[in-house]
């Protein structure tokens, strides 16, 4: 039976850098507080006129080149994002068109920070069922467009960017070995952006008056559930495929907060040198964080063929999941 393998990666991040010292001029905070509580030193921020689907294309082109396939050979484009270009159309068909992926079906997937992981689960299923052979899976966010820069508890966290992965059908012993995804809508209020949908449409004055177009987060509550959920789902995919954390070459958690990464790795007994960590330079880029990190670690040679990578994510929904991948 076929399964998915990650055949190519790419990324595109904005040039503009917002440092902790820049933020300290905007809200009552400090580099010391942000660094010690989150591990974030700076984040990339889009400029006026930047368009998310353009960043997706810029990330996708090197991923396609890396995989050695043309856009015309793609049969599916999945774009994990909660900040698409527009509500209608989805951003994935726009990316499909800009790439010239004429044969591909394209759709957006919103599972917040778990979006890329959810996309991997769906893509692997499409490949296993024989419905797809070549899939472009992008995680991309322009979350800073929805950040309230007067709220110090959220504005320090988020950054922008796009990461792309090309998944190919294979019968080889590398690729996706196991995936698992979960959700619990009871935790919906913990991470939310209430405005802009059909409950609080953007054309109602209260949507703007009550600042409903901004990201809201109950950080403390989210922090504890995130660690517990990621530890559980990592154990689930390891058990399902007959591996233990001793076998894991790289642990790649969604880059939400360095303290969350460290605590999750510790509970799984994975040493820090095997934990992927680039949050200091990018902040939390939501659905983009995992594919950006994959591309960075693949291109600088830290990921080696045969490495076993344990990937996990947690985000709004609540949603969470894990995957075990042989590189
Ligand atoms: O990607 C999806 C998943 N996301 C997450 O999992 C994020 C999870 N949560 C977090 O990363 C952390 O909870 C935060 C970084 C958001 C907050 O860190 P914390 O250690 O949980 O701080 P806290 O919210 O408990 O706040 C502690 C204190 C408060 O002051 P008082 O009430 O003790 O006087 C806050 O007002 O720190 C204050 N505070 C700040 N101080 C300086 C909150 N934000 C800031 C700030 N600068 N930026």
Short mmCIF file of C-alpha atoms and ligand atoms in Angstrom, two decimals, residues 23 27-34 36-40 112-114 143 151-158 190-191 217-227 230 254-260 279 284-287 289 313-316 318-319, ligand 1:
data_model
loop_
_atom_site.label_atom_id
_atom_site.label_comp_id
_atom_site.label_asym_id
_atom_site.label_seq_id
_atom_site.Cartn_x
_atom_site.Cartn_y
_atom_site.Cartn_z
CA UNK A 23 7.55 45.81 21.40
CA UNK A 27 3.34 48.08 25.37
CA UNK A 28 4.51 47.69 28.96
CA UNK A 29 6.89 44.75 28.57
CA UNK A 30 10.60 44.03 28.34
CA UNK A 31 13.05 41.88 26.41
CA UNK A 32 13.84 40.12 29.70
CA UNK A 33 10.17 39.21 30.37
CA UNK A 34 9.46 38.00 26.83
CA UNK A 36 12.39 34.32 29.90
CA UNK A 37 8.64 33.54 29.60
CA UNK A 38 8.54 32.52 25.92
CA UNK A 39 12.07 32.14 24.45
CA UNK A 40 11.07 34.60 21.69
CA UNK A 112 -5.29 26.91 13.84
CA UNK A 113 -1.77 26.05 15.04
CA UNK A 114 -2.39 22.33 14.36
CA UNK A 143 -1.48 36.46 12.26
CA UNK A 151 -2.59 43.58 24.53
CA UNK A 152 0.83 42.60 25.90
CA UNK A 153 -0.22 39.04 26.69
CA UNK A 154 -0.76 38.16 23.00
CA UNK A 155 1.10 40.73 20.87
CA UNK A 156 4.53 39.45 21.94
CA UNK A 157 3.83 35.91 20.74
CA UNK A 158 2.94 35.90 17.07
CA UNK A 190 -9.25 29.50 25.18
CA UNK A 191 -7.92 30.66 21.79
CA UNK A 217 -6.04 33.81 24.36
CA UNK A 218 -6.26 32.50 27.90
CA UNK A 219 -2.52 31.79 28.04
CA UNK A 220 -2.23 30.07 31.40
CA UNK A 221 -5.04 27.55 30.77
CA UNK A 222 -3.81 26.86 27.23
CA UNK A 223 -0.26 26.32 28.46
CA UNK A 224 -1.15 23.38 30.71
CA UNK A 225 -3.56 21.67 28.29
CA UNK A 226 -1.06 22.05 25.42
CA UNK A 227 1.69 20.16 27.27
CA UNK A 230 0.94 16.82 23.09
CA UNK A 254 4.74 23.44 17.11
CA UNK A 255 6.74 26.51 18.16
CA UNK A 256 4.28 28.10 20.61
CA UNK A 257 6.45 28.92 23.61
CA UNK A 258 9.93 27.61 24.49
CA UNK A 259 8.74 26.64 27.97
CA UNK A 260 6.02 24.47 26.36
CA UNK A 279 11.06 30.07 18.20
CA UNK A 284 4.60 31.56 17.09
CA UNK A 285 3.74 31.38 13.37
CA UNK A 286 0.79 29.03 14.00
CA UNK A 287 0.22 26.57 11.11
CA UNK A 289 5.79 26.87 12.39
CA UNK A 313 1.09 20.41 17.41
CA UNK A 314 -1.55 22.05 19.58
CA UNK A 315 -3.81 25.00 18.82
CA UNK A 316 -7.17 26.72 18.76
CA UNK A 318 -8.91 23.08 20.56
CA UNK A 319 -7.02 20.85 18.14
O1 LIG B 1 -0.11 28.27 19.60
C1 LIG B 1 -1.26 27.85 20.28
C2 LIG B 1 -0.97 27.48 21.64
N1 LIG B 1 -0.50 28.63 22.37
C3 LIG B 1 0.00 28.45 23.53
O2 LIG B 1 0.08 27.33 23.95
C4 LIG B 1 0.41 29.64 24.34
C5 LIG B 1 0.34 29.26 25.77
N2 LIG B 1 0.60 30.29 26.75
C6 LIG B 1 1.76 30.99 26.88
O3 LIG B 1 2.65 30.91 26.05
C7 LIG B 1 1.93 31.79 28.14
O4 LIG B 1 0.85 31.55 28.99
C8 LIG B 1 2.07 33.32 27.91
C9 LIG B 1 3.42 33.63 27.31
C10 LIG B 1 0.96 33.82 27.02
C11 LIG B 1 2.00 34.05 29.24
O5 LIG B 1 3.01 33.56 30.12
P1 LIG B 1 2.66 33.17 31.63
O6 LIG B 1 3.92 32.76 32.29
O7 LIG B 1 1.53 32.16 31.59
O8 LIG B 1 2.22 34.53 32.24
P2 LIG B 1 0.81 34.93 32.88
O9 LIG B 1 -0.24 35.06 31.81
O10 LIG B 1 0.52 34.01 34.03
O11 LIG B 1 1.11 36.35 33.43
C12 LIG B 1 2.04 36.54 34.53
C13 LIG B 1 2.18 38.03 34.75
C14 LIG B 1 0.85 38.78 34.85
O12 LIG B 1 1.00 39.80 35.80
P3 LIG B 1 0.39 39.64 37.28
O13 LIG B 1 -1.09 39.42 37.07
O14 LIG B 1 1.08 38.45 37.86
O15 LIG B 1 0.73 40.93 37.93
C15 LIG B 1 0.71 39.39 33.47
O16 LIG B 1 -0.07 40.58 33.50
O17 LIG B 1 2.88 38.61 33.65
C16 LIG B 1 2.13 39.70 33.13
N3 LIG B 1 2.37 39.79 31.70
C17 LIG B 1 3.40 40.47 31.18
N4 LIG B 1 4.37 41.21 31.74
C18 LIG B 1 5.28 41.76 30.92
C19 LIG B 1 1.67 39.19 30.69
N5 LIG B 1 2.22 39.49 29.50
C20 LIG B 1 3.29 40.29 29.78
C21 LIG B 1 4.27 40.91 28.99
N6 LIG B 1 5.23 41.63 29.59
N7 LIG B 1 4.28 40.79 27.62
#
